[in-house]
XYZ file of N, CA and C in Angstrom:
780
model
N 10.852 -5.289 -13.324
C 9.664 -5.447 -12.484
C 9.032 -6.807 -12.782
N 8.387 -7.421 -11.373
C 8.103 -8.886 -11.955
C 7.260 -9.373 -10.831
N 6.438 -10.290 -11.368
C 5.555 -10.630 -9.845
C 4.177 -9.736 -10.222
N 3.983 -9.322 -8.742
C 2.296 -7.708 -8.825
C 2.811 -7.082 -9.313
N 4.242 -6.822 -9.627
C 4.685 -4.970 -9.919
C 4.655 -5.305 -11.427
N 4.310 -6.124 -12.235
C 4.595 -6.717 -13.801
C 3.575 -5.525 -14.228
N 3.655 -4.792 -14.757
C 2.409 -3.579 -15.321
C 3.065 -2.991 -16.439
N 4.476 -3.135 -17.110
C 4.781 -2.497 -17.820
C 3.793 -2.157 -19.091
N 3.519 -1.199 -20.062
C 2.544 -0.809 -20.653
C 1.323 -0.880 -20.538
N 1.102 -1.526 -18.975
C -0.899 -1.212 -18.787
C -0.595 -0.137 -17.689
N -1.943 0.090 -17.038
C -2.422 1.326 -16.064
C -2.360 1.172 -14.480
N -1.961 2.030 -13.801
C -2.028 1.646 -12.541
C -2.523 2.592 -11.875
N -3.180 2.581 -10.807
C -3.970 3.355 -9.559
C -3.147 3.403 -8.273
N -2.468 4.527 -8.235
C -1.922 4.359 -6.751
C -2.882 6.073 -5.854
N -2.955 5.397 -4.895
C -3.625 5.926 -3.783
C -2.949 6.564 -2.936
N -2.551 7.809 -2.109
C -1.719 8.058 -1.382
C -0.536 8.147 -2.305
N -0.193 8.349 -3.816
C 1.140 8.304 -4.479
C 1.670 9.408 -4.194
N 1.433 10.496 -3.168
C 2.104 11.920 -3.923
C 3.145 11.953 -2.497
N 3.477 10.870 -1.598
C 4.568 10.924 -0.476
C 4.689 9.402 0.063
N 5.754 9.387 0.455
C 6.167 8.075 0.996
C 6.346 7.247 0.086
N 5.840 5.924 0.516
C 6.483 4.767 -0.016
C 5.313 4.732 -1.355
N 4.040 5.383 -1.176
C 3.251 5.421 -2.338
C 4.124 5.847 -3.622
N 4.777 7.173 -3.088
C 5.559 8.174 -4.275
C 6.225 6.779 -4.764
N 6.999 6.027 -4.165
C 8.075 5.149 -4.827
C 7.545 4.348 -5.777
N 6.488 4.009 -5.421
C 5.868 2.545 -6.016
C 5.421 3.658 -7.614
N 4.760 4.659 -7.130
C 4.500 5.144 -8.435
C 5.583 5.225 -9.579
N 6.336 5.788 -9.208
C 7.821 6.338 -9.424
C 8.540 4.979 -10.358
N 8.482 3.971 -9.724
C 9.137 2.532 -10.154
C 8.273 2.001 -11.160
N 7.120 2.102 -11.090
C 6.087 1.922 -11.624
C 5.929 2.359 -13.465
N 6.219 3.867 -13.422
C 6.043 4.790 -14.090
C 7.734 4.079 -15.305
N 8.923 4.409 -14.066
C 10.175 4.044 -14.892
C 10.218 2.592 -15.683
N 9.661 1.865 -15.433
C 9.214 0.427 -16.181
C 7.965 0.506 -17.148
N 8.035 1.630 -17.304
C 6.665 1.438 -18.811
C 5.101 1.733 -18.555
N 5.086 1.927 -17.170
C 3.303 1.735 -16.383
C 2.864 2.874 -16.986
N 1.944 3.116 -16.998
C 1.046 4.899 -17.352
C 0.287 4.723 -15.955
N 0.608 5.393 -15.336
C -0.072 5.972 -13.380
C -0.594 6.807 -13.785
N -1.554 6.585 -13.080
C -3.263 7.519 -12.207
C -3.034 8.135 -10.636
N -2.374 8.891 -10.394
C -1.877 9.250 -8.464
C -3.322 9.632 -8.717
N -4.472 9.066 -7.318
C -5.524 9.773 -6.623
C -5.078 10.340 -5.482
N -5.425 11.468 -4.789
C -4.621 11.904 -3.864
C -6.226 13.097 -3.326
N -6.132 13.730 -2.072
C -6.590 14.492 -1.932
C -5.513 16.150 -1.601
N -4.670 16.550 -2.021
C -4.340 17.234 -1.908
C -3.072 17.864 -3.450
N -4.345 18.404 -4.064
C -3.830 19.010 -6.193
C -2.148 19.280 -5.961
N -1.460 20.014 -4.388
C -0.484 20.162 -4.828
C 0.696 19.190 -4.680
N 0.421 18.224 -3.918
C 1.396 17.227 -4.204
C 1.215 16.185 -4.579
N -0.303 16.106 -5.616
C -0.274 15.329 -6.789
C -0.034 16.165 -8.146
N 0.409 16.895 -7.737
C 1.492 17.672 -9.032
C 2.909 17.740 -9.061
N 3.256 18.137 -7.844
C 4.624 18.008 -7.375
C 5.049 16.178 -8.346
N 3.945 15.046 -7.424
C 4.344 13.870 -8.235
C 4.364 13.680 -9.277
N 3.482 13.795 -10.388
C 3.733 14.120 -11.311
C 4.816 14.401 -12.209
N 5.332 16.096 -11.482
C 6.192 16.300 -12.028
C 7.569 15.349 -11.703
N 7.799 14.777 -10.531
C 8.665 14.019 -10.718
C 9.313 12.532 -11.513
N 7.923 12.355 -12.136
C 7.686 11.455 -13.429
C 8.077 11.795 -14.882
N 8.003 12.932 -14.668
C 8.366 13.172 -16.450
C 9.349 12.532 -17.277
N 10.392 12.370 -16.390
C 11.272 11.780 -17.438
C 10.960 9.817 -17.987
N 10.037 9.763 -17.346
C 9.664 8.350 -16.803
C 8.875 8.010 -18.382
N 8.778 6.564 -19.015
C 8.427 6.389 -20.354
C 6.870 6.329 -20.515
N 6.124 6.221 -19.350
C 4.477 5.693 -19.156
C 4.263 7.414 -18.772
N 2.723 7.272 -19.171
C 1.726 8.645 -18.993
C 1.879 8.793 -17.402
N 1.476 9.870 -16.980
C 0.819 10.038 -15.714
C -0.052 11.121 -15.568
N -1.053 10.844 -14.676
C -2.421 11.579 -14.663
C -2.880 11.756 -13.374
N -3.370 12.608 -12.906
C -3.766 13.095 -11.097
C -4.959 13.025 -11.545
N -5.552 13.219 -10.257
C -7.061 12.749 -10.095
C -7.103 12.563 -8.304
N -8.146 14.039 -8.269
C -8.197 14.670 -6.650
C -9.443 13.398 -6.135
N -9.343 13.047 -5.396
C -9.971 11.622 -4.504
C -9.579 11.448 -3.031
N -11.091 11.988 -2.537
C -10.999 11.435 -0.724
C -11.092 10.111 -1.294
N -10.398 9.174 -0.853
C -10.308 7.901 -0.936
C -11.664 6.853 0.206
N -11.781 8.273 1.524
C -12.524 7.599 2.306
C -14.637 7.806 1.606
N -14.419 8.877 0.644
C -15.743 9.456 0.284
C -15.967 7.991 -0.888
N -16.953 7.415 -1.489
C -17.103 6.260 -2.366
C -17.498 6.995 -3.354
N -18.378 8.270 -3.286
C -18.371 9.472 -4.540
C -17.059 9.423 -4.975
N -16.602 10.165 -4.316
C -15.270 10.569 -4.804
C -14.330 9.281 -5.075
N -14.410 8.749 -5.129
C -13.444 7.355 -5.495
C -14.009 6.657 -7.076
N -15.389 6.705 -6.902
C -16.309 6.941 -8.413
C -15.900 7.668 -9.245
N -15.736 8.841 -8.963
C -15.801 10.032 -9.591
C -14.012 9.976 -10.367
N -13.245 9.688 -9.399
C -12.016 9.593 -9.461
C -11.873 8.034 -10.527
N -12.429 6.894 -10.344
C -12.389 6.143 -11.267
C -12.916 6.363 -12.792
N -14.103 7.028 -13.021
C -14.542 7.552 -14.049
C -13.669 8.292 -15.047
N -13.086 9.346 -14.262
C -11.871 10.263 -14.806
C -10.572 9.032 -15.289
N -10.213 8.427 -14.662
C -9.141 7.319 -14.938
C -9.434 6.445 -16.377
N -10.517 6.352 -16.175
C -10.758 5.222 -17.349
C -11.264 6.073 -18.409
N -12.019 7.403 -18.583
C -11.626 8.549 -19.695
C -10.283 8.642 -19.870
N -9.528 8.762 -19.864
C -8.332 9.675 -20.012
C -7.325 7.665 -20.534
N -7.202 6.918 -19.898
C -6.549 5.823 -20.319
C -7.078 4.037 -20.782
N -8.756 4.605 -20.330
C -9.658 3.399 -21.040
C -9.721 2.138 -20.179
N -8.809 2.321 -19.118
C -8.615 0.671 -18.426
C -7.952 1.289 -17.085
N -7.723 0.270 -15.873
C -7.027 0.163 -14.982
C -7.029 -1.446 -14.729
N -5.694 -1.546 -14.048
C -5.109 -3.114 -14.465
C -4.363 -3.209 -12.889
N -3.907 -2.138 -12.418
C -3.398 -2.058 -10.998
C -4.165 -1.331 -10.319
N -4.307 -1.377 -9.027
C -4.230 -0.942 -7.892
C -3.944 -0.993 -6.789
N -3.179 0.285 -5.917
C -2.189 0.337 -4.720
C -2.845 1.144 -3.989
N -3.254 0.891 -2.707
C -3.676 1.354 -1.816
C -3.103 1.664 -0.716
N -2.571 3.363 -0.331
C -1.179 3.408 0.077
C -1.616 4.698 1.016
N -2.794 4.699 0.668
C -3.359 5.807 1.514
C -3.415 6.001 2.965
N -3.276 6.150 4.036
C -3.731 5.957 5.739
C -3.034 6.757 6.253
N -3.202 6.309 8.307
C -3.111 7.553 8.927
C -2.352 6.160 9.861
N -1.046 6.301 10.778
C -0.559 6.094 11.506
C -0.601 6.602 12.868
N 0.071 6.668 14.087
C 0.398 7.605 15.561
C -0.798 7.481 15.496
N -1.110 8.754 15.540
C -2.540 9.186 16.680
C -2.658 9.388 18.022
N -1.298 9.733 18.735
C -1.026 10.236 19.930
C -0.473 8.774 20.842
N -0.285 8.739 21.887
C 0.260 8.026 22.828
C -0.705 7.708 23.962
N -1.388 7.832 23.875
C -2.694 7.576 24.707
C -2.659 5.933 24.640
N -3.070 5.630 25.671
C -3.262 3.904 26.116
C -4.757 3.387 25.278
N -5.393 2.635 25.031
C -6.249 1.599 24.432
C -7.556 2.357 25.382
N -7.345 2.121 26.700
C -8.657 2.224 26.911
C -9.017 3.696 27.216
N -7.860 4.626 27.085
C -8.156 5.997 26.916
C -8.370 6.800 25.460
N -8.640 5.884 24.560
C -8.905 5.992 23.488
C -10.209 7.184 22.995
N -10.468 8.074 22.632
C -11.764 8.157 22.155
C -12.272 7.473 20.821
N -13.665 7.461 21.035
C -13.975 6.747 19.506
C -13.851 7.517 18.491
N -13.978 8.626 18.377
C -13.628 9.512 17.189
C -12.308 9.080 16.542
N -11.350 8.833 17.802
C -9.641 8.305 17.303
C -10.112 7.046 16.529
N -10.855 6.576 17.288
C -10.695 4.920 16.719
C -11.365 4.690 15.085
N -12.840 5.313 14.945
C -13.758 5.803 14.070
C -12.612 6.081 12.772
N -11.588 7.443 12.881
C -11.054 8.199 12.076
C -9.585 7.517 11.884
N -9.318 6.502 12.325
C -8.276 5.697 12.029
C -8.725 4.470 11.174
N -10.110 3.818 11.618
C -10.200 2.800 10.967
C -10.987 3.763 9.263
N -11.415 4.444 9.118
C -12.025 4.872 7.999
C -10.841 5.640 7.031
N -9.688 5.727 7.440
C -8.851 6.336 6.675
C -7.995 5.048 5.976
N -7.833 4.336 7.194
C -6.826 2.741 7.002
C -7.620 2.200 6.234
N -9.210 1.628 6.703
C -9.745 0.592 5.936
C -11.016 1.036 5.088
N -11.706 1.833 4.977
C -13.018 2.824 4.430
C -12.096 2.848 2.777
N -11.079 3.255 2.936
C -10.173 3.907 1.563
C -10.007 2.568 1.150
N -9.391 1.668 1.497
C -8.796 0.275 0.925
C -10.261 -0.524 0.175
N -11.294 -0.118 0.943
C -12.746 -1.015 0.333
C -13.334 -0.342 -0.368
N -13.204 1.025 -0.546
C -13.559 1.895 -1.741
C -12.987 1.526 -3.191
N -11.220 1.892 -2.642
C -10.917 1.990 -3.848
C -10.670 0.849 -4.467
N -10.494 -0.422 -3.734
C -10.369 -2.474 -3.996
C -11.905 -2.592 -4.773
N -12.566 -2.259 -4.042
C -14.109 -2.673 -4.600
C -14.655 -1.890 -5.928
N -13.979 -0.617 -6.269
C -13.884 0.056 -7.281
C -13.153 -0.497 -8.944
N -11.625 -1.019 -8.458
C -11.012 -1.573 -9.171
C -11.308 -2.605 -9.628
N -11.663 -3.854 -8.127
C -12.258 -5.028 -8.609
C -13.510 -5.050 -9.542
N -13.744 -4.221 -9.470
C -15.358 -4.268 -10.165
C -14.958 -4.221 -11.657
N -14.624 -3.412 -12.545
C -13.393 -3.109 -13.239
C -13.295 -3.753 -13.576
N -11.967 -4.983 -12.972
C -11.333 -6.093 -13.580
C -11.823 -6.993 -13.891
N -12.666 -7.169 -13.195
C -13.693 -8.490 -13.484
C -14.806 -8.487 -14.666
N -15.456 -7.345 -14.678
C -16.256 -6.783 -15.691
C -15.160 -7.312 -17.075
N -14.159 -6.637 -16.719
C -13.176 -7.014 -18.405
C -12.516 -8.702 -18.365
N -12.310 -9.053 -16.962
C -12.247 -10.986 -17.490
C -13.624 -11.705 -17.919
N -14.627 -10.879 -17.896
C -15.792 -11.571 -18.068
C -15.902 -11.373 -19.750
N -15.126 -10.758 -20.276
C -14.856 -9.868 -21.592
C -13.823 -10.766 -22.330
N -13.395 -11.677 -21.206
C -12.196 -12.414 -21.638
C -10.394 -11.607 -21.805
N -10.239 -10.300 -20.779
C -9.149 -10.097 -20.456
C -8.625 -10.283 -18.950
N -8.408 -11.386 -18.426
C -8.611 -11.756 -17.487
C -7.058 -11.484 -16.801
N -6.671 -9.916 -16.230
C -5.466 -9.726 -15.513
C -6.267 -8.079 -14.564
N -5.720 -8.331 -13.567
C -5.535 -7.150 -12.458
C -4.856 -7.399 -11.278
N -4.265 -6.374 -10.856
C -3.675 -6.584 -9.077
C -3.871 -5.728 -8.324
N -4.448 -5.966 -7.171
C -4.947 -5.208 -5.601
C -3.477 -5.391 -5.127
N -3.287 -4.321 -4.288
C -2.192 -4.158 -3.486
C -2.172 -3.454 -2.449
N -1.978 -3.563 -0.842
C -2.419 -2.849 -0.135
C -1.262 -2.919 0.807
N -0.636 -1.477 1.549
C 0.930 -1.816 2.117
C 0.215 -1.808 3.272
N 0.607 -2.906 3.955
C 0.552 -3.266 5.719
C 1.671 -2.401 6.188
N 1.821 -3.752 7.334
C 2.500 -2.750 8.770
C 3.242 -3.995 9.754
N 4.564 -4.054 10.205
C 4.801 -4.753 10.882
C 4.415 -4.840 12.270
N 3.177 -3.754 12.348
C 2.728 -3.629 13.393
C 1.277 -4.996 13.423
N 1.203 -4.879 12.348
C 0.123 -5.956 12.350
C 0.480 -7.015 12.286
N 1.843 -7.796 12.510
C 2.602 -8.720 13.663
C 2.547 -8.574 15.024
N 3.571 -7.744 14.845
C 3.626 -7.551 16.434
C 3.090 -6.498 17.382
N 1.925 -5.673 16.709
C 1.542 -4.728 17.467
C 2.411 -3.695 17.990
N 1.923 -2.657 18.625
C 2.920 -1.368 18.924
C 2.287 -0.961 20.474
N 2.916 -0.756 21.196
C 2.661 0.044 22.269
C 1.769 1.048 21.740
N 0.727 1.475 22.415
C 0.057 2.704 22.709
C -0.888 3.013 20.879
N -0.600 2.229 20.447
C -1.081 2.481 18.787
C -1.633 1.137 18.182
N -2.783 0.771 19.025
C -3.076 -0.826 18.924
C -3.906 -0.415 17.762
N -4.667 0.982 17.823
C -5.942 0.813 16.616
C -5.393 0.650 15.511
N -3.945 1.174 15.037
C -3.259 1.312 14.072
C -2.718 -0.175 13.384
N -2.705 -0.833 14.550
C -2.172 -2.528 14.762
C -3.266 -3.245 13.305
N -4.401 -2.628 14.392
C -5.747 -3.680 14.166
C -6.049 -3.378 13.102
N -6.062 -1.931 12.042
C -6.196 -1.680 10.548
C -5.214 -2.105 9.780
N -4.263 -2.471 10.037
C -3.052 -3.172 8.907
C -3.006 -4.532 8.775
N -3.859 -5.216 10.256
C -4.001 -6.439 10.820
C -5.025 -6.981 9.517
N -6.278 -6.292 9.798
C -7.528 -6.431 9.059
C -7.276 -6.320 7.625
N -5.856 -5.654 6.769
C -5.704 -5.513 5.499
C -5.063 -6.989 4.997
N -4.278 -7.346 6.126
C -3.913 -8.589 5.811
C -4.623 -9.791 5.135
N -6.139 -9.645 6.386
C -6.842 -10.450 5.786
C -7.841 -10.499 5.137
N -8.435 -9.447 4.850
C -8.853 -8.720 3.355
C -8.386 -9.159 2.202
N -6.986 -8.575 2.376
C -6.004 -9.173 0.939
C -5.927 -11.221 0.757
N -5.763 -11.563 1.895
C -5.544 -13.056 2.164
C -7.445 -13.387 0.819
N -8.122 -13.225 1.988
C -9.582 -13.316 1.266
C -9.812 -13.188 -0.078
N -9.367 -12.282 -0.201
C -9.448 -11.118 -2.044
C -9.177 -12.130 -2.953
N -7.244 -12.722 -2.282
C -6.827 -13.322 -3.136
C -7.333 -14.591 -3.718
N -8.500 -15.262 -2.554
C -9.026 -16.330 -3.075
C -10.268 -15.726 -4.159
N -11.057 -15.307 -3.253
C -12.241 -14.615 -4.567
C -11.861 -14.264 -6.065
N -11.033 -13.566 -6.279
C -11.020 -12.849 -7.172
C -9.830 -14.199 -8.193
N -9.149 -14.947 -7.352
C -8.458 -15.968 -8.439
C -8.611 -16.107 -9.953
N -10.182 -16.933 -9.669
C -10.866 -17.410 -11.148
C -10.805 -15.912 -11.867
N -10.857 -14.994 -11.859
C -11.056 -13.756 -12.370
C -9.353 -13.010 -12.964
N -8.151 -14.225 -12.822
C -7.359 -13.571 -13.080
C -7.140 -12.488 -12.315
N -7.315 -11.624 -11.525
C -6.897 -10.858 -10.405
C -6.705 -11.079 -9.104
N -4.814 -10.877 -8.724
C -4.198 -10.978 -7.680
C -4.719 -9.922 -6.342
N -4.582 -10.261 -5.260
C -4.644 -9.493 -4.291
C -3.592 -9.670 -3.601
N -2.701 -8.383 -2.676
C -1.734 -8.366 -2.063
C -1.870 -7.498 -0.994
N -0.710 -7.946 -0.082
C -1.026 -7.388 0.980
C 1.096 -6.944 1.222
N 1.509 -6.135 0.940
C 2.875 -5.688 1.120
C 3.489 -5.373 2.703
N 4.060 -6.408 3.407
C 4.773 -5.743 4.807
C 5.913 -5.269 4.988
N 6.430 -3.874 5.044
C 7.444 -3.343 4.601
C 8.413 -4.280 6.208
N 9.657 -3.894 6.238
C 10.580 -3.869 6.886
C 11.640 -2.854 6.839
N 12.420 -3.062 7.835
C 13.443 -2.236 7.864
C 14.730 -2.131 7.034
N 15.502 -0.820 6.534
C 16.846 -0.928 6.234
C 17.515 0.308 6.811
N 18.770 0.538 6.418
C 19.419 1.687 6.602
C 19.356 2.911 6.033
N 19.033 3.519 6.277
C 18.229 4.903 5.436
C 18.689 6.148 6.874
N 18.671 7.480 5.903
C 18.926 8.654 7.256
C 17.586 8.212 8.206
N 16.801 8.161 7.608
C 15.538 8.192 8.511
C 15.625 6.821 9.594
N 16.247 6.162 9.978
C 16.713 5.212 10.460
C 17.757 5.022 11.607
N 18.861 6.464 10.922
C 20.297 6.375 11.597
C 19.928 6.928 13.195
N 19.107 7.488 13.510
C 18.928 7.473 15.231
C 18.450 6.503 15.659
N 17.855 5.782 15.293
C 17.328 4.559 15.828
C 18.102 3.457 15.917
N 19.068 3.276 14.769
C 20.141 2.744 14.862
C 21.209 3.294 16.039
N 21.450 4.331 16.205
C 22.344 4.561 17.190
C 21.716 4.450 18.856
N 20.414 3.920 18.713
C 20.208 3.708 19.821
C 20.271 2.325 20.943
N 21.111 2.132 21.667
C 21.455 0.760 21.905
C 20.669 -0.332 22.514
N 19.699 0.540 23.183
C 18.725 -0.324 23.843
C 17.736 -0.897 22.500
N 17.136 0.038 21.770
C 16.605 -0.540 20.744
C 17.142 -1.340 20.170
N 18.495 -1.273 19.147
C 19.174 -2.520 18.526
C 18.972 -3.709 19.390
N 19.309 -3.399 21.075
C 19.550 -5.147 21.522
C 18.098 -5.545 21.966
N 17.165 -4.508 21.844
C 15.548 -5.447 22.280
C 14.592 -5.546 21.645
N 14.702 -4.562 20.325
C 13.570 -4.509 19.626
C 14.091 -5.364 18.081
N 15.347 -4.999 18.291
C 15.662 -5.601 16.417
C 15.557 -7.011 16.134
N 16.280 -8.142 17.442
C 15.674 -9.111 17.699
C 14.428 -9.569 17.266
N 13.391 -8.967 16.885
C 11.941 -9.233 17.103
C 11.351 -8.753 15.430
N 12.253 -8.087 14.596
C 12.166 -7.712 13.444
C 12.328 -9.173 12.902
N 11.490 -9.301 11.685
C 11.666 -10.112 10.488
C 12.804 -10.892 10.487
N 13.711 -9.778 9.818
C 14.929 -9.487 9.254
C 16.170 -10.054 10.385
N 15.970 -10.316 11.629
C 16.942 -10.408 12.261
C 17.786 -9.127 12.701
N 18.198 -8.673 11.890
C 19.261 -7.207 11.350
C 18.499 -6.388 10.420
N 18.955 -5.096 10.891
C 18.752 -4.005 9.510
C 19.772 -4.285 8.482
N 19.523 -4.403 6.800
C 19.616 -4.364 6.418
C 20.212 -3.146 5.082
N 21.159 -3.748 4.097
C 21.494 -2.831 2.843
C 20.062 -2.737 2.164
N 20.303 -1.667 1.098
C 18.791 -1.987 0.051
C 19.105 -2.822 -1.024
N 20.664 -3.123 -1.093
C 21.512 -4.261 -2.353
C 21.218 -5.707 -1.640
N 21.019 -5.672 -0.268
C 20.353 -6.847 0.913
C 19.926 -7.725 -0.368
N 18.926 -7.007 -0.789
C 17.241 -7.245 -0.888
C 16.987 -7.536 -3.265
N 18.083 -7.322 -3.509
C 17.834 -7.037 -4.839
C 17.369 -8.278 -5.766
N 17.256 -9.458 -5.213
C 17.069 -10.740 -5.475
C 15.573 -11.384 -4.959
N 14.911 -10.507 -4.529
C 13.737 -10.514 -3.373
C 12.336 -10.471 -4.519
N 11.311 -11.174 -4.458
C 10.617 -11.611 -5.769
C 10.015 -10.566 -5.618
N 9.708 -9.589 -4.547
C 9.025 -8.254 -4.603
C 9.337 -7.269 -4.211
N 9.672 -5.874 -4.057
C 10.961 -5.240 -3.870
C 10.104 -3.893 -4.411
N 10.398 -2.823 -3.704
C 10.043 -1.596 -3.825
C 10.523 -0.701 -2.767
N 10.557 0.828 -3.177
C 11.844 1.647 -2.021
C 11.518 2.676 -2.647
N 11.332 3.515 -1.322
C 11.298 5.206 -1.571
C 12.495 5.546 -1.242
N 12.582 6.575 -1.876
C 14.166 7.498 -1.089
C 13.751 8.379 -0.072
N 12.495 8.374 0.331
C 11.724 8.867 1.339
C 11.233 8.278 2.356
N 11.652 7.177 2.539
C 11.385 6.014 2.880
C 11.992 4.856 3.494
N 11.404 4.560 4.571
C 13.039 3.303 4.937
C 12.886 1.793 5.111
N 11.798 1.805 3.943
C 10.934 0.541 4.406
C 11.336 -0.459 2.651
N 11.081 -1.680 2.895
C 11.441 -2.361 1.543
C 10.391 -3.579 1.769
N 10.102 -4.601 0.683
C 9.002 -5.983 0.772
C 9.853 -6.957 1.436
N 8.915 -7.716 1.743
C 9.423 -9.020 2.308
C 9.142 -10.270 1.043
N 9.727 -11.465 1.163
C 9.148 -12.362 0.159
C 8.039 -12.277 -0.269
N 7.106 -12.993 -1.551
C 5.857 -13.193 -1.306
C 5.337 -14.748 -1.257
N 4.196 -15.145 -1.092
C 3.903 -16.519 -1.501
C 2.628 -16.485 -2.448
N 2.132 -17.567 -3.080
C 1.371 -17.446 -3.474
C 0.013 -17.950 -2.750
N -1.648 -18.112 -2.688
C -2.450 -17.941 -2.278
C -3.281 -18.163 -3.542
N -3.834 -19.352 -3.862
C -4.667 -19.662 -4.912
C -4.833 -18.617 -5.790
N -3.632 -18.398 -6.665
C -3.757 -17.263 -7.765
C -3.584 -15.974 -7.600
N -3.125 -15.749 -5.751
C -2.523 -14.374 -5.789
C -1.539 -14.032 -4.733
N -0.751 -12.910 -5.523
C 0.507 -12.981 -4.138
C 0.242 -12.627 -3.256
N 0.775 -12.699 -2.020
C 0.491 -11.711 -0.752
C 2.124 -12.014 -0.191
N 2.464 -10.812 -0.235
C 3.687 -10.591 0.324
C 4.134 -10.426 1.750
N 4.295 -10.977 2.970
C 4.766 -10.612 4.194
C 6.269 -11.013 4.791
């Protein structure tokens, strides 16, 4: 692990860890030495995760957190830093995608309201939680932390019928872009992760579909879908087996990565 994912023997906060690409990051996280904190709102599959850590060399610890409540993200930080004294990462992996097929201007605001507070309400809770944190301890003179927040290649190129979804991964981008300057002097990175595509089951219909390969893949990153051995040389790199998504390069940004 190397780059944001460098955490071996400090603490990390992942958000949303108990499915998807969160589970992975924890998971990778955990197998390189990290001691993980999964916040999650739902006890049974931040146990389930958990248990799939055990064999893993770093602690791991649950901790029930609406991510969108700022109580509860308090409350949930409090518990974190009892139990391991510090947090040094945080992944913000939490959100809500779809939301039906409905066009833009048939939208209700409740859709729009309950998309942006799950996407971005959670990311400024739990960023502004952590940051607070890290900085408090570079002011202490331990001057390391990393924000991490997984985008969306939709917040390139947008999606048919799922623009609100566009515009919250859009807005994390530049959150993270921002972060990364603020928080520099403070020794803490901010990131912003845009997955892409590979070959995964979850994939293989889409792949067999021909109109997609010749109009949409074009327009991917990547050119082509990709192996996950593609990618093993890639300065940032993370993969669920639940999952069919992997990082793109990163660059740096006055003292912090942001990966797209």
């Amino acid at each position: 692990m190397s780059g944001i994912f460098d955490l071996t023997g400090r603490v990390a906060v992942i958000t949303g860890g108990n499915g998807g690409i969160g589970l992975g990051i924890a998971q990778a996280l955990n197998a390189a030495g990290c001691n993980v904190a999964i916040w999650g709102r739902n006890a049974e599959k931040n146990a389930n995760a958990a248990a799939s850590m055990k064999a893993g060399p770093g602690k791991v610890a649950t901790q029930f957190c609406d991510v969108t409540d700022p109580g509860s993200v308090k409350t949930a930080m409090k518990a974190t830093l009892d139990t391991f004294g510090r947090v040094d990462g945080c992944f913000a992996n939490a959100g809500i995608g779809g939301g039906g097929r409905r066009s833009f201007i048939d939208r209700t605001e409740e859709e729009w309201r309950r998309m942006f507070a799950t996407n971005l309400d959670g990311v400024f809770h739990v960023f502004q939680a952590a940051a607070r944190h890290m900085t408090e301890r570079a002011e202490a003179g331990d001057r390391f932390g990393r924000l991490v927040a997984t985008s969306s290649l939709a917040s390139l190129f947008g999606t048919a019928r799922n623009e609100h979804y566009a515009g919250t991964k859009a807005a994390l981008n530049a959150l993270c872009r921002a972060l990364g300057v603020e928080l520099a002097r403070h020794g803490v990175t901010a990131n912003a992760i845009l997955p892409g595509w590979i070959k995964s089951d979850m994939t293989a219909g889409i792949m067999a579909n021909d109109k997609f390969v010749a109009n949409v893949m074009p327009r991917i990153p990547l050119r082509r879908f990709g192996e996950p051995s593609d990618f093993g040389g890639i300065a940032v790199y993370i993969m669920s087996k639940a999952s069919s998504y992997h990082t793109a390069d990163c660059f740096v940004i006055d003292g912090g990565y942001t990966a797209f």
